[in-house]
Tab-separated table of C-alpha atoms and ligand atoms in Angstrom:
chain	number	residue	atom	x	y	z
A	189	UNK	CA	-71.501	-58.411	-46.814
A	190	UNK	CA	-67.877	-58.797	-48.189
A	191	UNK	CA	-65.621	-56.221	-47.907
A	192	UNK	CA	-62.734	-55.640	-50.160
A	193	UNK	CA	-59.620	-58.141	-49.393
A	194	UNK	CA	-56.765	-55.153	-48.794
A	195	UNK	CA	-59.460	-53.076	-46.539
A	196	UNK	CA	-57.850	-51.389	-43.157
A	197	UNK	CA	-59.828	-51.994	-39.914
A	198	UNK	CA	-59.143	-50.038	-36.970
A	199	UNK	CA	-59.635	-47.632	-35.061
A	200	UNK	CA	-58.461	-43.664	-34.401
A	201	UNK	CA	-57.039	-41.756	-31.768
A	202	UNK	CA	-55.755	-38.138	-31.228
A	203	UNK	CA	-52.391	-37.036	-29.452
A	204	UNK	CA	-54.029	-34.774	-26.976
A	205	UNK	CA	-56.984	-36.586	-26.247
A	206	UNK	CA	-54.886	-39.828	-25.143
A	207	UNK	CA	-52.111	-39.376	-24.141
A	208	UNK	CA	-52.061	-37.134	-20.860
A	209	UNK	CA	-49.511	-34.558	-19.418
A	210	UNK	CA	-49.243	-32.504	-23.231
A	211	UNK	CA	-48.383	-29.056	-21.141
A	212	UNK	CA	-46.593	-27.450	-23.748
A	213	UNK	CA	-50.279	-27.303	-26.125
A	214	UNK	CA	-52.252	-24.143	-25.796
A	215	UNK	CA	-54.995	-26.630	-25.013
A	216	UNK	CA	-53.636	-27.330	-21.496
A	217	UNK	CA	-53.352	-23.405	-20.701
A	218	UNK	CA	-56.779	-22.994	-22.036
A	219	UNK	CA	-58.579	-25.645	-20.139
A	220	UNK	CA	-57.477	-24.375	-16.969
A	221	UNK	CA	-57.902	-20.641	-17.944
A	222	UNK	CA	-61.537	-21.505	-18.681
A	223	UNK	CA	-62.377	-23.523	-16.118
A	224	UNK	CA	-62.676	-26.761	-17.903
A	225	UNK	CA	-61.997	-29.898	-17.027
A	226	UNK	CA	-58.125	-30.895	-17.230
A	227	UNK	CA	-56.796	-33.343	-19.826
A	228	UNK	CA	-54.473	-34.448	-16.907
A	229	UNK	CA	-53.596	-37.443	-17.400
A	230	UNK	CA	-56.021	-38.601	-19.750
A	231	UNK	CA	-55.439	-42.225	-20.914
A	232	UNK	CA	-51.766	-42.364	-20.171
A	233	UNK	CA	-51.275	-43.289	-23.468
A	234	UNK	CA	-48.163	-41.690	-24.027
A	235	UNK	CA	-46.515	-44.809	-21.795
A	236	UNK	CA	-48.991	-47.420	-22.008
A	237	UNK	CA	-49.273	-47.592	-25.626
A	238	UNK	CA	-47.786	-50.749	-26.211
A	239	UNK	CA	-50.880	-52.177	-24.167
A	240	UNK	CA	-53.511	-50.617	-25.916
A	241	UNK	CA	-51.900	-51.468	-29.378
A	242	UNK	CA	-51.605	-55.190	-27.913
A	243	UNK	CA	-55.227	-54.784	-27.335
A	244	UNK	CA	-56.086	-53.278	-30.997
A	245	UNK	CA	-54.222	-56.275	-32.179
A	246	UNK	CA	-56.531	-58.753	-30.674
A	247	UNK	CA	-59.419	-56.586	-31.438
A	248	UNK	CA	-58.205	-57.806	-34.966
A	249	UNK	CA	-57.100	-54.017	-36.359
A	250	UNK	CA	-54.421	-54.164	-39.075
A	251	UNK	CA	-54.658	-50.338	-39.054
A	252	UNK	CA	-54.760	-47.365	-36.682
A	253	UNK	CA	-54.674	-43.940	-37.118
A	254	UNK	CA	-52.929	-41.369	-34.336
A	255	UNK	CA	-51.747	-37.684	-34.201
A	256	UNK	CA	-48.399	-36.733	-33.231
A	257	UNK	CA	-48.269	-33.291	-30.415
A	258	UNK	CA	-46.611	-30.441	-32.024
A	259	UNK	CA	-45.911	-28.842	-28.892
A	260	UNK	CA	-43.741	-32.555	-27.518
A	261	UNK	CA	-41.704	-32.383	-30.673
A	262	UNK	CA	-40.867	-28.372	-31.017
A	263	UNK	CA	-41.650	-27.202	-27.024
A	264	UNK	CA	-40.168	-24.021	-27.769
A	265	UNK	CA	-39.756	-22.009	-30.835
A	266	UNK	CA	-37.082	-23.777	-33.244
A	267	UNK	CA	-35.820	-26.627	-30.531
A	268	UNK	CA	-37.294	-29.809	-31.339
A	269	UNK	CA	-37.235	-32.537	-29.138
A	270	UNK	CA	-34.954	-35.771	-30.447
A	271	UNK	CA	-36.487	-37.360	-27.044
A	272	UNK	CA	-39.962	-36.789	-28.387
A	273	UNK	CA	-39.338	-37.487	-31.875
A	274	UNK	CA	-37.766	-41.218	-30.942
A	275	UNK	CA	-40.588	-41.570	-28.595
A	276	UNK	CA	-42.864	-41.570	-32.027
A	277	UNK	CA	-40.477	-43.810	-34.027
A	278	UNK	CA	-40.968	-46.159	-31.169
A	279	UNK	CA	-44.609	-46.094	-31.511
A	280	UNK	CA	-44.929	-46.703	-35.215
A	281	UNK	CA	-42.607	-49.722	-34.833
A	282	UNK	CA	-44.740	-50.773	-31.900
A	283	UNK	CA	-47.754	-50.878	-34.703
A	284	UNK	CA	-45.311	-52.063	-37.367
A	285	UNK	CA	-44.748	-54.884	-35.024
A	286	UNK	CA	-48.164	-55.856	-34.446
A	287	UNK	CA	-48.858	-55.491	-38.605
A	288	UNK	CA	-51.250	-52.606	-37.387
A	289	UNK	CA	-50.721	-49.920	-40.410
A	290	UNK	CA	-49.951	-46.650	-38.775
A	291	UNK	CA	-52.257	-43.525	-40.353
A	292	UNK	CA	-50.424	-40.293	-38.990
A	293	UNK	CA	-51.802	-37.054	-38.389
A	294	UNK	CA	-49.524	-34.219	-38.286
A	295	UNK	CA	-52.081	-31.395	-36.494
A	296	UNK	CA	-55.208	-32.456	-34.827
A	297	UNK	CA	-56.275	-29.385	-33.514
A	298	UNK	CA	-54.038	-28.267	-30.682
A	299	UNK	CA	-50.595	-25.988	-30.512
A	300	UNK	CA	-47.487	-25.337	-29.361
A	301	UNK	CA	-48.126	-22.538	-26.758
A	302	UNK	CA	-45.211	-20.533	-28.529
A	303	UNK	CA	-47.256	-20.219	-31.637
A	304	UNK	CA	-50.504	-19.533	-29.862
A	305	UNK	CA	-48.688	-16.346	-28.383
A	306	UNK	CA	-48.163	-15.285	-31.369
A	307	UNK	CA	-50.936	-15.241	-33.177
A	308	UNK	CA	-51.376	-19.014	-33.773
A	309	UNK	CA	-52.987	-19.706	-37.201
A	310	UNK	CA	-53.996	-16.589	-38.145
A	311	UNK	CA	-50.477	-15.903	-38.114
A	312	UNK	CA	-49.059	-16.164	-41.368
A	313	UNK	CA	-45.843	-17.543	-39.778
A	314	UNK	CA	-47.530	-20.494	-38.959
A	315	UNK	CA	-47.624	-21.953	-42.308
A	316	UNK	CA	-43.774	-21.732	-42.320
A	317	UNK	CA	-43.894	-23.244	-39.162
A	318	UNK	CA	-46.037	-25.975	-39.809
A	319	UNK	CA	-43.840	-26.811	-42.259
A	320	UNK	CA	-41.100	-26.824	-40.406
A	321	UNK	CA	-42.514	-29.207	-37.636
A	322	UNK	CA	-43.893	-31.392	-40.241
A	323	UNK	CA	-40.295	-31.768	-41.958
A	324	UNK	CA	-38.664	-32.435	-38.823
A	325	UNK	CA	-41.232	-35.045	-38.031
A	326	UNK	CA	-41.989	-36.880	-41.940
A	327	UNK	CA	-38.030	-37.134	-42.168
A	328	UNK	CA	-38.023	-39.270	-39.251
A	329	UNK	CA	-41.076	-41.573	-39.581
A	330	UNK	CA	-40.759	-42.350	-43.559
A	331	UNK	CA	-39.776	-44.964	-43.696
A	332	UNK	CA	-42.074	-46.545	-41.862
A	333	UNK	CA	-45.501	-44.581	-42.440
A	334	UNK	CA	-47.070	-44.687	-46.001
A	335	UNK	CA	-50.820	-42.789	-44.783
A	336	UNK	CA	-50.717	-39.096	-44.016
A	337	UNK	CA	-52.992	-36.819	-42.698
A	338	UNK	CA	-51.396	-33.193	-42.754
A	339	UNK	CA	-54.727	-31.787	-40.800
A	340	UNK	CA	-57.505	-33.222	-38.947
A	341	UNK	CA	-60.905	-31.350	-40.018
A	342	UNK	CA	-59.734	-27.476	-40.551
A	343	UNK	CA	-63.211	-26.938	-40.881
A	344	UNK	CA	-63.929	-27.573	-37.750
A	345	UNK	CA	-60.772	-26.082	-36.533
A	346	UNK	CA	-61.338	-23.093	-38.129
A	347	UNK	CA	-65.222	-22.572	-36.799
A	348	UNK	CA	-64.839	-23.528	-33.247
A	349	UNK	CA	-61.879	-21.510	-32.438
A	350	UNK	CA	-62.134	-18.383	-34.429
A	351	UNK	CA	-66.117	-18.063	-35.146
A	352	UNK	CA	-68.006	-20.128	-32.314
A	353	UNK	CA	-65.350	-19.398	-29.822
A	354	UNK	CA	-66.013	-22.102	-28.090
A	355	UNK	CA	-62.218	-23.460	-28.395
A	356	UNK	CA	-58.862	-21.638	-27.776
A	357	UNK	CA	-58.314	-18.880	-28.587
A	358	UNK	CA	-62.208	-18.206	-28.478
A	359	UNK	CA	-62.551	-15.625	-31.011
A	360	UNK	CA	-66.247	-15.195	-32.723
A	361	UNK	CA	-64.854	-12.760	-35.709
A	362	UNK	CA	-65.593	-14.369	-38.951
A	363	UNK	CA	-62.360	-12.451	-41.053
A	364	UNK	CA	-60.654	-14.428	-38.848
A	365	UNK	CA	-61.931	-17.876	-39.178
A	366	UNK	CA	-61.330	-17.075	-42.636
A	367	UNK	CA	-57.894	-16.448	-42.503
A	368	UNK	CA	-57.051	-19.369	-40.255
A	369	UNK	CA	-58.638	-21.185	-43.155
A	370	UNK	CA	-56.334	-19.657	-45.980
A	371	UNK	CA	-53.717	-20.274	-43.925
A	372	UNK	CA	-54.542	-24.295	-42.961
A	373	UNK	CA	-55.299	-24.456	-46.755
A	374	UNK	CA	-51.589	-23.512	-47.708
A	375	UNK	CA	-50.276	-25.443	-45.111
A	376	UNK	CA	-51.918	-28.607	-46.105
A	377	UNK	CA	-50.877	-27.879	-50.068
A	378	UNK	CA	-47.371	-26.934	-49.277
A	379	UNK	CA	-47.205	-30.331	-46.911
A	380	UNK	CA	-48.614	-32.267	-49.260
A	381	UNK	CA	-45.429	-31.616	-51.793
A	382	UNK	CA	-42.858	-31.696	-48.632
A	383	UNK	CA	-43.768	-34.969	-48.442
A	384	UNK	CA	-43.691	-36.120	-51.564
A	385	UNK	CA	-40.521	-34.712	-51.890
A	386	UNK	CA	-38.706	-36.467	-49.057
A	387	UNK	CA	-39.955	-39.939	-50.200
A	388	UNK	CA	-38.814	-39.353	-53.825
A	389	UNK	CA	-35.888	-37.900	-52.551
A	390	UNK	CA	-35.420	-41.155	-50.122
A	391	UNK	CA	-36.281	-43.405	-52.807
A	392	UNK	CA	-39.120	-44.767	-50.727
A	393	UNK	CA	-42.850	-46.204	-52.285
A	394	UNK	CA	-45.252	-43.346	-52.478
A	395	UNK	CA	-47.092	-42.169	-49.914
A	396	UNK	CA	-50.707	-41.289	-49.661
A	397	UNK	CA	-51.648	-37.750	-48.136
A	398	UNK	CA	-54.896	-35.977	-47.304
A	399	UNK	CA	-56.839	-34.244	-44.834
A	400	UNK	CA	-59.746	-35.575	-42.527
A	401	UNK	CA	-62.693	-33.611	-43.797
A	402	UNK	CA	-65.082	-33.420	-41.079
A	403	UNK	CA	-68.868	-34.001	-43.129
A	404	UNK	CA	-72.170	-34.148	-41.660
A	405	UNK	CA	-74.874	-35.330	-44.188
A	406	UNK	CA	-76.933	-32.159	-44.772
A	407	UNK	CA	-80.667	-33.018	-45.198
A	408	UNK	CA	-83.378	-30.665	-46.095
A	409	UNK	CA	-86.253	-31.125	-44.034
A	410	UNK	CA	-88.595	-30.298	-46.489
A	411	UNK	CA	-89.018	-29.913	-50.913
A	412	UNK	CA	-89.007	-26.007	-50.142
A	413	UNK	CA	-86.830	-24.979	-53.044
A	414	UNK	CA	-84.925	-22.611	-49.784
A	415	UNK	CA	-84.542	-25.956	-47.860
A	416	UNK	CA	-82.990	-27.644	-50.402
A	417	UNK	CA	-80.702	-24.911	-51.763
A	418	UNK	CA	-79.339	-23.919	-48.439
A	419	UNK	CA	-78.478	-27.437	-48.113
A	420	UNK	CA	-76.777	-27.606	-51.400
A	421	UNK	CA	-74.492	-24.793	-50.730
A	422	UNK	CA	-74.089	-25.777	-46.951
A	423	UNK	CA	-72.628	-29.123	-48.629
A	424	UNK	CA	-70.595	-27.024	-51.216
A	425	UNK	CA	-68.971	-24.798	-48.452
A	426	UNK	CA	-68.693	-27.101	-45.518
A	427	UNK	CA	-67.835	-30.648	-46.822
A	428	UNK	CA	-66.464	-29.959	-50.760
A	429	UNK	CA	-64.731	-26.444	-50.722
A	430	UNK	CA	-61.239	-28.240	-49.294
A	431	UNK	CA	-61.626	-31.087	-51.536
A	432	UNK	CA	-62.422	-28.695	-54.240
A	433	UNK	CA	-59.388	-26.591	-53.356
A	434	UNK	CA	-56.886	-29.485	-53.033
A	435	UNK	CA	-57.917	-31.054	-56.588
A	436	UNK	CA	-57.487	-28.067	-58.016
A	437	UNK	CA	-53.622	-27.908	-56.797
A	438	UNK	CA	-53.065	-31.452	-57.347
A	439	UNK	CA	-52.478	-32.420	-53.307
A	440	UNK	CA	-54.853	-35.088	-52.593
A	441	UNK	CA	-54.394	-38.791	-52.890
A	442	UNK	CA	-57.345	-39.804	-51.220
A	443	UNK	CA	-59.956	-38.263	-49.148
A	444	UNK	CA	-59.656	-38.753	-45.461
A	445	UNK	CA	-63.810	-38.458	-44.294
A	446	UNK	CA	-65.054	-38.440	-41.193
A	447	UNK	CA	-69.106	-38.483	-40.144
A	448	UNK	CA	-70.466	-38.705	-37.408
A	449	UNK	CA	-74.551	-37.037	-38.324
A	450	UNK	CA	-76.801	-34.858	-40.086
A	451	UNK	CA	-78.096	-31.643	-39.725
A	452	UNK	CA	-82.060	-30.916	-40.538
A	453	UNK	CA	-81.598	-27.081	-42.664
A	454	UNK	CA	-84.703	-25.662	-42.425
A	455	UNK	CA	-84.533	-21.386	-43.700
A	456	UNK	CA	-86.643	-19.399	-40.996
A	457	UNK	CA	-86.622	-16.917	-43.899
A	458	UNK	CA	-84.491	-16.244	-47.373
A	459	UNK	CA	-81.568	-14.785	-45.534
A	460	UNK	CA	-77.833	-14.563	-46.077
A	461	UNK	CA	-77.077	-15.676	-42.672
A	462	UNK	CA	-80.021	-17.342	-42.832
A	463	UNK	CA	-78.611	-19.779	-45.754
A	464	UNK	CA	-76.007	-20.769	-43.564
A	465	UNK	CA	-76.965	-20.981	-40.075
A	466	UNK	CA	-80.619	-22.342	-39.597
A	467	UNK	CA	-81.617	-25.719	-38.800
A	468	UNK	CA	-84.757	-27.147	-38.564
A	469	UNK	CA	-86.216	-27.152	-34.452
A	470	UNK	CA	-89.179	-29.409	-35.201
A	471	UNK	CA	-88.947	-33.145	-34.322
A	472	UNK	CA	-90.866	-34.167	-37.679
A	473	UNK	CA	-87.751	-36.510	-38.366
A	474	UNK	CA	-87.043	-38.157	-35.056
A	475	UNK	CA	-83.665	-40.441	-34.801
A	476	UNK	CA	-81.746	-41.998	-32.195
A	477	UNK	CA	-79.121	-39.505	-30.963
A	478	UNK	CA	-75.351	-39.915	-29.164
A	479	UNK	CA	-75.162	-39.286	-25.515
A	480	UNK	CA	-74.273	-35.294	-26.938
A	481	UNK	CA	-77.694	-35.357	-28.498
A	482	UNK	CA	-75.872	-35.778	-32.095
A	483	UNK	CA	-78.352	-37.264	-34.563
A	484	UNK	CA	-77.393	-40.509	-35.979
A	485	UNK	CA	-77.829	-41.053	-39.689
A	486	UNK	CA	-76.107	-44.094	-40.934
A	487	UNK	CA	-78.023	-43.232	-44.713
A	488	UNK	CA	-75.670	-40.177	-44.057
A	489	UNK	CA	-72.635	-41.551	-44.809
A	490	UNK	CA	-73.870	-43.755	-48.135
A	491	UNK	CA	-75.433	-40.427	-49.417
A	492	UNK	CA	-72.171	-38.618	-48.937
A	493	UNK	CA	-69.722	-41.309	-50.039
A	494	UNK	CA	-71.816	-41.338	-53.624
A	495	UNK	CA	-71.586	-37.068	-53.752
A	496	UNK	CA	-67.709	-38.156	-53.407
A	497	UNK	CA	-67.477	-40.728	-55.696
A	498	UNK	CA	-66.855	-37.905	-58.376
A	499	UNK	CA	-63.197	-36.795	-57.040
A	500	UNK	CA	-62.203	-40.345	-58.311
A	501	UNK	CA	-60.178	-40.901	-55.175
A	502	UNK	CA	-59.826	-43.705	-52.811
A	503	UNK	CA	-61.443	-42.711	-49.904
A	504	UNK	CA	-60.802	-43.619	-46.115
A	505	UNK	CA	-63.197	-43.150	-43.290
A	506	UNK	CA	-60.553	-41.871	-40.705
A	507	UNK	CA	-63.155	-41.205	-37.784
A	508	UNK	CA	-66.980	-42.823	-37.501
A	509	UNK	CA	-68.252	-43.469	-33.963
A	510	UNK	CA	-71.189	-42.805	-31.094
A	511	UNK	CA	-70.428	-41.738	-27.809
A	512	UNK	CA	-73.382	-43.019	-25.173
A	513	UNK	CA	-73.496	-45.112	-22.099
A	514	UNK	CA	-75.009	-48.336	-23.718
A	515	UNK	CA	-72.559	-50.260	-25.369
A	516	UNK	CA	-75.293	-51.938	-27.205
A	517	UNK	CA	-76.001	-49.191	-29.254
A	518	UNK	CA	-72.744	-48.573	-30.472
A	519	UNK	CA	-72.829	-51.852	-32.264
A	520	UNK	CA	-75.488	-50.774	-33.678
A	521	UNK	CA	-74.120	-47.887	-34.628
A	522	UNK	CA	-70.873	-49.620	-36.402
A	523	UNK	CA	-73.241	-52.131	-37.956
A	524	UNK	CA	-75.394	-49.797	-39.979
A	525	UNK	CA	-72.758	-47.283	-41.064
A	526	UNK	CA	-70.676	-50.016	-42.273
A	527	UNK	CA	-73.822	-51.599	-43.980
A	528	UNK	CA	-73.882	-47.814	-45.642
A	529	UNK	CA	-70.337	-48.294	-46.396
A	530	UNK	CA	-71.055	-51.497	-48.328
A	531	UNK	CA	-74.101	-50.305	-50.127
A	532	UNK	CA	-71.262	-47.186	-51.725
A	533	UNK	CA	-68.702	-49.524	-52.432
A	534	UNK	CA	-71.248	-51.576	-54.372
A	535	UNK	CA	-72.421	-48.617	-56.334
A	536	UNK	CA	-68.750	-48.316	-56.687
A	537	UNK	CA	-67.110	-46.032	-54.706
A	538	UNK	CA	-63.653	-47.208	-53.887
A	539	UNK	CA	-63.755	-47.020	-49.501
A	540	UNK	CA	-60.773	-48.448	-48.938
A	541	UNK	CA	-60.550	-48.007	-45.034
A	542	UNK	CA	-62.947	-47.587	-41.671
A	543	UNK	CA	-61.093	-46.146	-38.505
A	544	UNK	CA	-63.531	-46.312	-35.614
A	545	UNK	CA	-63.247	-43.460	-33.175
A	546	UNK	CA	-62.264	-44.096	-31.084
A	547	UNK	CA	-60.149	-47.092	-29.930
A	548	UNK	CA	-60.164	-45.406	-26.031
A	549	UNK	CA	-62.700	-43.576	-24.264
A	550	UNK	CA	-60.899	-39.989	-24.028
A	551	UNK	CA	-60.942	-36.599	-23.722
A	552	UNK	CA	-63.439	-34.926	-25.678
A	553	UNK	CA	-62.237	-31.220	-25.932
A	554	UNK	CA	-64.644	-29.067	-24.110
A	555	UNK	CA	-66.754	-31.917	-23.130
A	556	UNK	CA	-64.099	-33.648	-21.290
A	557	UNK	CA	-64.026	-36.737	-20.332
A	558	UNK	CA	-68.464	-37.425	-20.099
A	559	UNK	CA	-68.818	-38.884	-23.478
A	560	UNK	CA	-67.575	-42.384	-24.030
A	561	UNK	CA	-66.783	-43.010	-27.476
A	562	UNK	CA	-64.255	-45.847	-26.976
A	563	UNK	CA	-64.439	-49.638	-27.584
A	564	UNK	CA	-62.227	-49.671	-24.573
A	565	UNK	CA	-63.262	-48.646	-21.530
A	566	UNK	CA	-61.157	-46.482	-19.195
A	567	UNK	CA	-61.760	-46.207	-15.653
A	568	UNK	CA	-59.671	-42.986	-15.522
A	569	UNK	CA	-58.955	-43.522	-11.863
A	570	UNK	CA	-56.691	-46.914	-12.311
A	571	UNK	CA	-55.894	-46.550	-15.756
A	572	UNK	CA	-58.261	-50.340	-16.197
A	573	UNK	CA	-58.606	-51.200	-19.653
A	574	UNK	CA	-61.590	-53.144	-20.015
A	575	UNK	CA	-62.581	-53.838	-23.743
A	576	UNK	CA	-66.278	-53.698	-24.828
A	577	UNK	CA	-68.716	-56.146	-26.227
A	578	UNK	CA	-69.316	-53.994	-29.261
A	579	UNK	CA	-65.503	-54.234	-29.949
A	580	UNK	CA	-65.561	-57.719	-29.708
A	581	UNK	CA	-68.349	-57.681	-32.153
A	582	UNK	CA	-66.407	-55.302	-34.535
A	583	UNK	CA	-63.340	-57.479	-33.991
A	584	UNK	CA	-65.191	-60.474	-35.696
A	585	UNK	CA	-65.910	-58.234	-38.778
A	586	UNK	CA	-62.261	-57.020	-38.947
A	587	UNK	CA	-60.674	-60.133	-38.575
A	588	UNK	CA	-63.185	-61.657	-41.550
A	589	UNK	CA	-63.689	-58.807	-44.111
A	590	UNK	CA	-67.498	-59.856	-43.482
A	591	UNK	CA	-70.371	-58.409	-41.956
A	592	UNK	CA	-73.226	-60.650	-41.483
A	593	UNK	CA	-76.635	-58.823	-41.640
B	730	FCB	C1	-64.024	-35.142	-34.261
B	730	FCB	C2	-62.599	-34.938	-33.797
B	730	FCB	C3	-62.139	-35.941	-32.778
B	730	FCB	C4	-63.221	-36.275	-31.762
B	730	FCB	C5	-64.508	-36.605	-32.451
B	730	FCB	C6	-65.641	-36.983	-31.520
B	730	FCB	O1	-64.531	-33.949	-34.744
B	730	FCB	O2	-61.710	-34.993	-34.884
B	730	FCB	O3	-60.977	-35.435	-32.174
B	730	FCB	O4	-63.340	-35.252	-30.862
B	730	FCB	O5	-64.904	-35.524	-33.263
């Protein structure tokens, strides 16, 4: 299976997750507030990141997509950080120097503590601020990025912290979600022209900015006419209303996806919360799962990338991976979604990208540091890199543009 000639292999990463020591995030207050495990140090990325993009480079990547930390650039309200900011030059050149193609994210789901204490998102002051921090930061890097992200998954965002609570700041009130929402919605718009506007006014090539919409593949479990609405509208309102939204304002130019699985919707009864909460509990459709019992569904990811092929957009896969203790399986997981990714681009959807999450084992939010989703290993107590057989294997099919079936 050929894939097309300019296609970016790599793999993803997130600020927080990597690079250790990030105590000016609301994420480091929370996790000790709640009695979860600390990010501590996680990977030490933040100063070994010339060795892990030495090791992406002979992993074959010519791409790689990372988040830069709010709270490192603007620790306190209005005083950004030069020594933070050059830190991030310095690790874009450290890609541009290994022809790795940087793909930067601007918010991947953590925040200064200053805007947490006051009101964080659902603060309309955010979006100013956002703004703000994403000027101070776009200015700088330019030159040298051309792939933006302006927010990783808002959906998810959005649900976890303000509607779950399972996230900081733990709220379960669903006004509120919703206003987080409106408010990552004008961020990302308003972004999206900032942007555009610094490279025009620069004179620079144009860049290409989107979100990563987070998408699971949602499968009635049944032809019950309630089964398959409810996962029609789940689809609508959890993987399309964003896209939908950006289109309309003209502030996409491509979509940034990310699956992972499916969920089985199966209605208890008609039901407005019915309609958007129930799954099915039966185990009529077994599948493998990921070591956080996630269901993988490789036929997933072809079905959605057709259901996107209307937007007419390139589209990147900024995060796909497993997290589970046998290594073997993750090539098997890589292997069939990228299979899936062929199948769409034969049926002609333009994929133009596949990021693997994640290049390191990491910190996994509120799971901490159990699930192993890396192709490299970390032994967290010597900082060992140790690279995986399935990222050798993936290596072979980034360095060829071919995946042998
Ligand atoms: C995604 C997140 C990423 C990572 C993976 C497993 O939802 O964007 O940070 O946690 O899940």
């Amino acid at each position: 299976m050929k894939f097309p000639r300019d296609f970016l292999w790599g793999a993803a990463t997130a600020a927080y997750q990597v690079e250790g020591g990030n105590d000016r995030s609301d994420w480091w207050r929370w996790e000790k507030e709640a009695g979860k495990e600390n990010s501590g140090f996680a990977c030490r990325h933040y100063d070994l990141y010339e060795l892990d993009f030495e090791l992406a480079r002979g992993l074959g990547h010519n791409a790689h997509r990372l988040s830069v930390e709010w709270s490192r650039i603007e620790p306190e309200e209005g005083k950004f950080s030069d020594v933070a900011l050059k830190h991030y030059v310095d690790v874009i050149l450290a890609l541009r120097a290994r022809n790795i193609e940087p793909v930067v994210t601007l918010h991947h789901f953590t925040n200064p503590v200053w805007l947490a204490d006051c009101g964080g998102w659902e603060n309309k002051k955010s979006v100013a601020a956002f703004l703000r921090y994403s000027e101070f930061v776009v200015r700088a890097l330019a030159k040298h990025v051309r792939y933006w992200i302006t927010i990783n998954e808002p959906t998810i965002y959005a649900t976890h912290a303000y509607l779950f609570g399972v996230w900081p700041p733990q709220m379960k009130v669903f006004s509120r979600a919703k206003r987080v929402e409106r408010h990552m919605i004008s961020a990302h718009i308003k972004a999206y022209r900032l942007i555009h506007k610094i490279y025009k006014e620069y004179a620079l090539f144009k860049p290409a900015v989107s979100i990563s919409q987070h998408m699971m593949a949602l499968v009635p479990c049944d032809q019950k006419l309630k089964n398959r609405f409810a996962a029609w509208l789940r689809h609508k309102l959890y993987n399309e209303n964003y896209l939908d939204i950006f289109m309309r304002h003209k502030a996409l130019d491509f979509i940034g996806l990310n699956y992972y699985s499916r969920q089985l919707v199966e209605l208890k009864r008609w039901g407005f919360k019915n309609l958007f909460e129930d799954i099915c509990e039966k185990e009529h459709h077994p599948v493998k799962k990921n070591s956080l019992g996630w269901d993988i569904y490789p036929e997933g990811l072809y079905q959605l990338l057709l259901k996107l092929k209307k937007y007419k957009l390139p589209i990147m896969i900024t995060e796909n991976g497993i997290c589970t203790s046998e290594d073997a399986q993750r090539w098997d997981y890589i292997a069939s979604h990228l299979r899936n990714i062929h199948r769409a681009i034969e049926q002609g959807v333009p994929v133009t990208g596949y990021l693997y999450w994640s290049l390191l084992d990491n910190f996994e939010w509120d799971k901490g540091f159990g699930p192993r989703f890396g192709l490299i290993d970390i032994d967290y107590k010597t900082q060992q890199r140790t690279v995986r057989e399935s990222a050798v294997k993936f290596s072979q099919v980034c360095k060829m543009g071919i995946l042998s079936s």
